[in-house]
C-alpha positions as CSV (number, residue, x, y, z in Angstrom):
1,X,0.0,0.0,0.0
2,X,1.0,3.6,-0.6
3,X,-0.3,6.5,1.5
4,X,-0.3,10.0,-0.1
5,X,-0.6,12.6,2.6
6,X,0.6,15.7,4.4
7,X,2.1,15.5,7.9
8,X,-0.3,18.0,9.5
9,X,-3.5,16.9,7.7
10,X,-6.0,15.7,10.2
11,X,-7.6,13.3,7.7
12,X,-4.2,11.8,6.8
13,X,-3.4,11.5,10.5
14,X,-6.5,9.3,11.1
15,X,-5.4,6.9,8.4
16,X,-1.8,6.7,9.8
17,X,-3.0,5.7,13.2
18,X,-5.2,3.0,11.7
19,X,-2.4,1.6,9.6
20,X,-0.1,1.6,12.7
21,X,-2.7,0.0,14.9
22,X,-3.4,-2.8,12.4
23,X,0.3,-3.3,11.8
24,X,0.0,-2.6,8.0
25,X,3.2,-1.8,6.2
26,X,3.0,1.0,3.6
27,X,5.0,3.5,1.6
28,X,4.5,7.2,2.5
29,X,4.3,9.8,-0.3
30,X,4.4,13.4,1.0
31,X,2.0,15.9,-0.6
32,X,2.9,19.5,0.5
33,X,-0.4,21.3,0.8
34,X,1.3,24.6,1.6
35,X,3.7,25.0,-1.3
36,X,3.0,27.6,-3.9
37,X,-0.1,26.4,-5.7
38,X,-0.3,23.3,-3.5
39,X,1.1,20.0,-4.6
40,X,-2.4,18.5,-4.2
41,X,-3.4,20.5,-7.3
42,X,-0.7,18.9,-9.5
43,X,-1.9,16.9,-12.5
44,X,-0.3,13.8,-11.0
45,X,-2.2,14.1,-7.7
46,X,-5.5,15.1,-9.4
47,X,-5.3,11.8,-11.4
48,X,-5.4,10.0,-8.0
49,X,-8.0,12.4,-6.5
50,X,-9.9,14.9,-8.6
51,X,-10.9,16.7,-5.4
52,X,-7.2,17.6,-4.9
53,X,-7.2,16.5,-1.3
54,X,-5.3,14.1,0.9
55,X,-5.2,11.3,2.0
56,X,-5.1,8.9,-0.9
57,X,-4.4,5.3,-0.2
58,X,-3.3,3.1,-3.1
59,X,-4.4,-0.4,-2.5
60,X,-4.6,-3.5,-4.7
61,X,-2.9,-3.0,-8.1
62,X,-2.4,0.7,-7.3
63,X,-6.1,1.5,-7.2
64,X,-6.6,4.8,-5.3
65,X,-9.0,5.2,-2.4
66,X,-9.9,8.7,-1.3
67,X,-11.8,10.1,1.7
68,X,-10.3,9.1,5.1
69,X,-13.4,7.5,6.5
70,X,-14.0,5.4,3.4
71,X,-10.3,4.4,3.8
72,X,-10.9,3.4,7.4
73,X,-13.9,1.4,6.5
74,X,-11.9,-0.4,3.8
75,X,-9.1,-1.2,6.2
76,X,-11.6,-2.5,8.8
77,X,-13.2,-4.8,6.3
78,X,-10.0,-5.9,4.7
79,X,-8.0,-6.3,7.9
80,X,-10.6,-6.7,10.7
81,X,-8.2,-7.6,13.4
82,X,-7.5,-5.8,15.6
83,X,-10.9,-4.1,15.2
84,X,-11.7,-0.4,15.2
85,X,-15.5,-0.9,15.2
86,X,-17.5,-2.7,17.9
87,X,-19.4,-5.9,17.2
88,X,-22.7,-4.5,18.6
89,X,-24.7,-2.7,15.9
90,X,-25.8,0.2,18.1
91,X,-22.3,0.7,19.4
92,X,-21.0,0.7,15.9
93,X,-23.6,3.4,15.0
94,X,-22.4,5.4,18.1
95,X,-18.8,5.2,16.9
96,X,-19.8,6.4,13.4
97,X,-22.0,9.1,14.9
98,X,-19.1,10.6,16.8
99,X,-16.8,10.2,13.9
100,X,-19.1,12.1,11.6
101,X,-19.4,15.0,14.0
102,X,-15.8,15.7,13.2
103,X,-15.5,14.4,9.7
104,X,-18.7,16.0,8.3
105,X,-19.6,18.6,10.9
106,X,-16.3,20.2,11.8
107,X,-13.4,19.4,9.5
108,X,-15.0,20.7,6.2
109,X,-15.2,24.1,7.8
110,X,-11.5,24.3,8.7
111,X,-9.6,22.8,5.9
112,X,-6.8,24.6,4.0
113,X,-9.0,25.5,1.0
114,X,-11.6,27.1,3.2
115,X,-8.9,29.0,5.1
116,X,-7.4,30.4,1.9
117,X,-10.8,31.4,0.5
118,X,-11.7,33.2,3.8
119,X,-8.4,35.1,3.6
120,X,-9.1,36.1,0.0
121,X,-12.4,37.5,1.1
122,X,-10.8,39.5,3.9
123,X,-12.3,37.2,6.7
124,X,-10.0,36.2,9.6
125,X,-9.6,32.4,9.2
126,X,-8.6,32.1,12.9
127,X,-11.7,33.7,14.2
128,X,-13.8,31.5,11.9
129,X,-12.1,28.4,13.0
130,X,-12.3,29.2,16.7
131,X,-16.0,29.8,16.3
132,X,-17.0,26.7,14.3
133,X,-14.4,24.2,15.7
134,X,-15.1,25.4,19.3
135,X,-18.9,25.0,18.7
136,X,-18.4,21.5,17.2
137,X,-16.1,20.3,19.9
138,X,-18.5,21.5,22.6
139,X,-21.3,19.4,21.0
140,X,-18.9,16.4,20.7
141,X,-18.1,16.6,24.4
142,X,-21.8,16.5,25.3
143,X,-22.4,13.6,22.9
144,X,-19.3,11.6,24.0
145,X,-19.7,12.0,27.8
146,X,-22.5,9.4,28.3
147,X,-20.8,6.9,25.9
148,X,-17.2,7.1,27.0
149,X,-15.1,4.6,29.0
150,X,-11.4,4.5,28.5
151,X,-12.0,5.7,24.9
152,X,-14.8,7.5,23.1
153,X,-17.3,4.6,23.0
154,X,-16.6,2.3,25.9
155,X,-13.2,0.8,26.5
156,X,-12.2,-0.3,23.0
157,X,-10.4,1.9,20.5
158,X,-12.4,3.0,17.5
159,X,-12.7,5.4,14.5
160,X,-14.1,8.0,17.0
161,X,-10.7,8.2,18.8
162,X,-8.7,8.2,15.5
163,X,-10.6,11.3,14.4
164,X,-10.7,13.0,17.8
165,X,-6.9,13.2,18.5
166,X,-5.9,15.0,15.3
167,X,-8.8,17.3,15.7
168,X,-7.8,18.4,19.2
169,X,-4.3,19.0,17.9
170,X,-5.7,21.2,15.1
171,X,-7.8,23.1,17.6
172,X,-4.8,23.9,19.8
173,X,-2.9,25.4,16.8
174,X,-5.7,28.0,16.4
175,X,-6.2,28.8,20.0
176,X,-9.6,27.1,20.4
177,X,-10.5,27.0,24.1
178,X,-10.5,23.3,25.2
179,X,-11.0,23.9,29.0
180,X,-14.6,22.8,29.0
181,X,-13.9,19.4,27.3
182,X,-12.8,17.2,30.1
183,X,-14.1,13.9,28.6
184,X,-12.4,14.5,25.3
185,X,-9.1,15.6,26.9
186,X,-9.0,12.4,29.1
187,X,-9.6,10.2,26.0
188,X,-6.8,12.0,24.2
189,X,-4.5,11.4,27.2
190,X,-5.5,7.7,27.1
191,X,-4.8,7.5,23.4
192,X,-1.4,9.1,23.8
193,X,-0.2,6.1,25.7
194,X,-0.7,3.8,22.7
195,X,2.1,3.1,20.3
196,X,-0.1,3.6,17.2
197,X,-0.8,7.2,18.2
198,X,2.8,7.8,18.9
199,X,3.8,6.4,15.5
200,X,1.0,8.3,13.7
201,X,1.7,11.6,15.3
202,X,2.2,14.5,12.9
203,X,5.5,15.6,14.3
204,X,7.0,12.1,13.7
205,X,6.3,12.1,10.0
206,X,9.1,12.4,7.4
207,X,7.7,15.6,5.9
208,X,7.3,17.4,9.2
209,X,9.6,20.4,9.7
210,X,12.7,19.6,11.6
């Protein structure tokens, strides 16, 4: 497998954690989102993903998979052990519910393309992010609190944790107030003890600034 991504991309980060957790070897291809014009807009990358986004995971025979949650679902079905989804249908739905709060409800409002467009319109991207990410994380805290154990849904690691940890890192970069998120912060601390989160951390990636 070959993972095309950017060290600080929250979506790529999720996939790195899953690959590490499942012990899946892969080649990493850095795609610099911040270079002039953005490497994600190159013809080569657009052939893999016409949306000009990361991550892209090349799987069997080099076939490209895009969208981080679709990639996580593929990895879970193709390599089900160790699992990242509960066996119980309701618990699986709860994991997906929390995952989509970040994936569909928060992340699209914060990505690099949105930030650049806001800047072009004369809108402060930081203020925008602090508003929408802060609001989304407050809702996620309320939704996670009754479900959480050691992790977001009970005591087993899941997609919800893989999306949460990168999102909290992003929020800190932009000065989002996290003081009212005790459940999420405790889950983050629990995740930080696991080798897959250490291995997948943005600052440990080969394209991270040194």
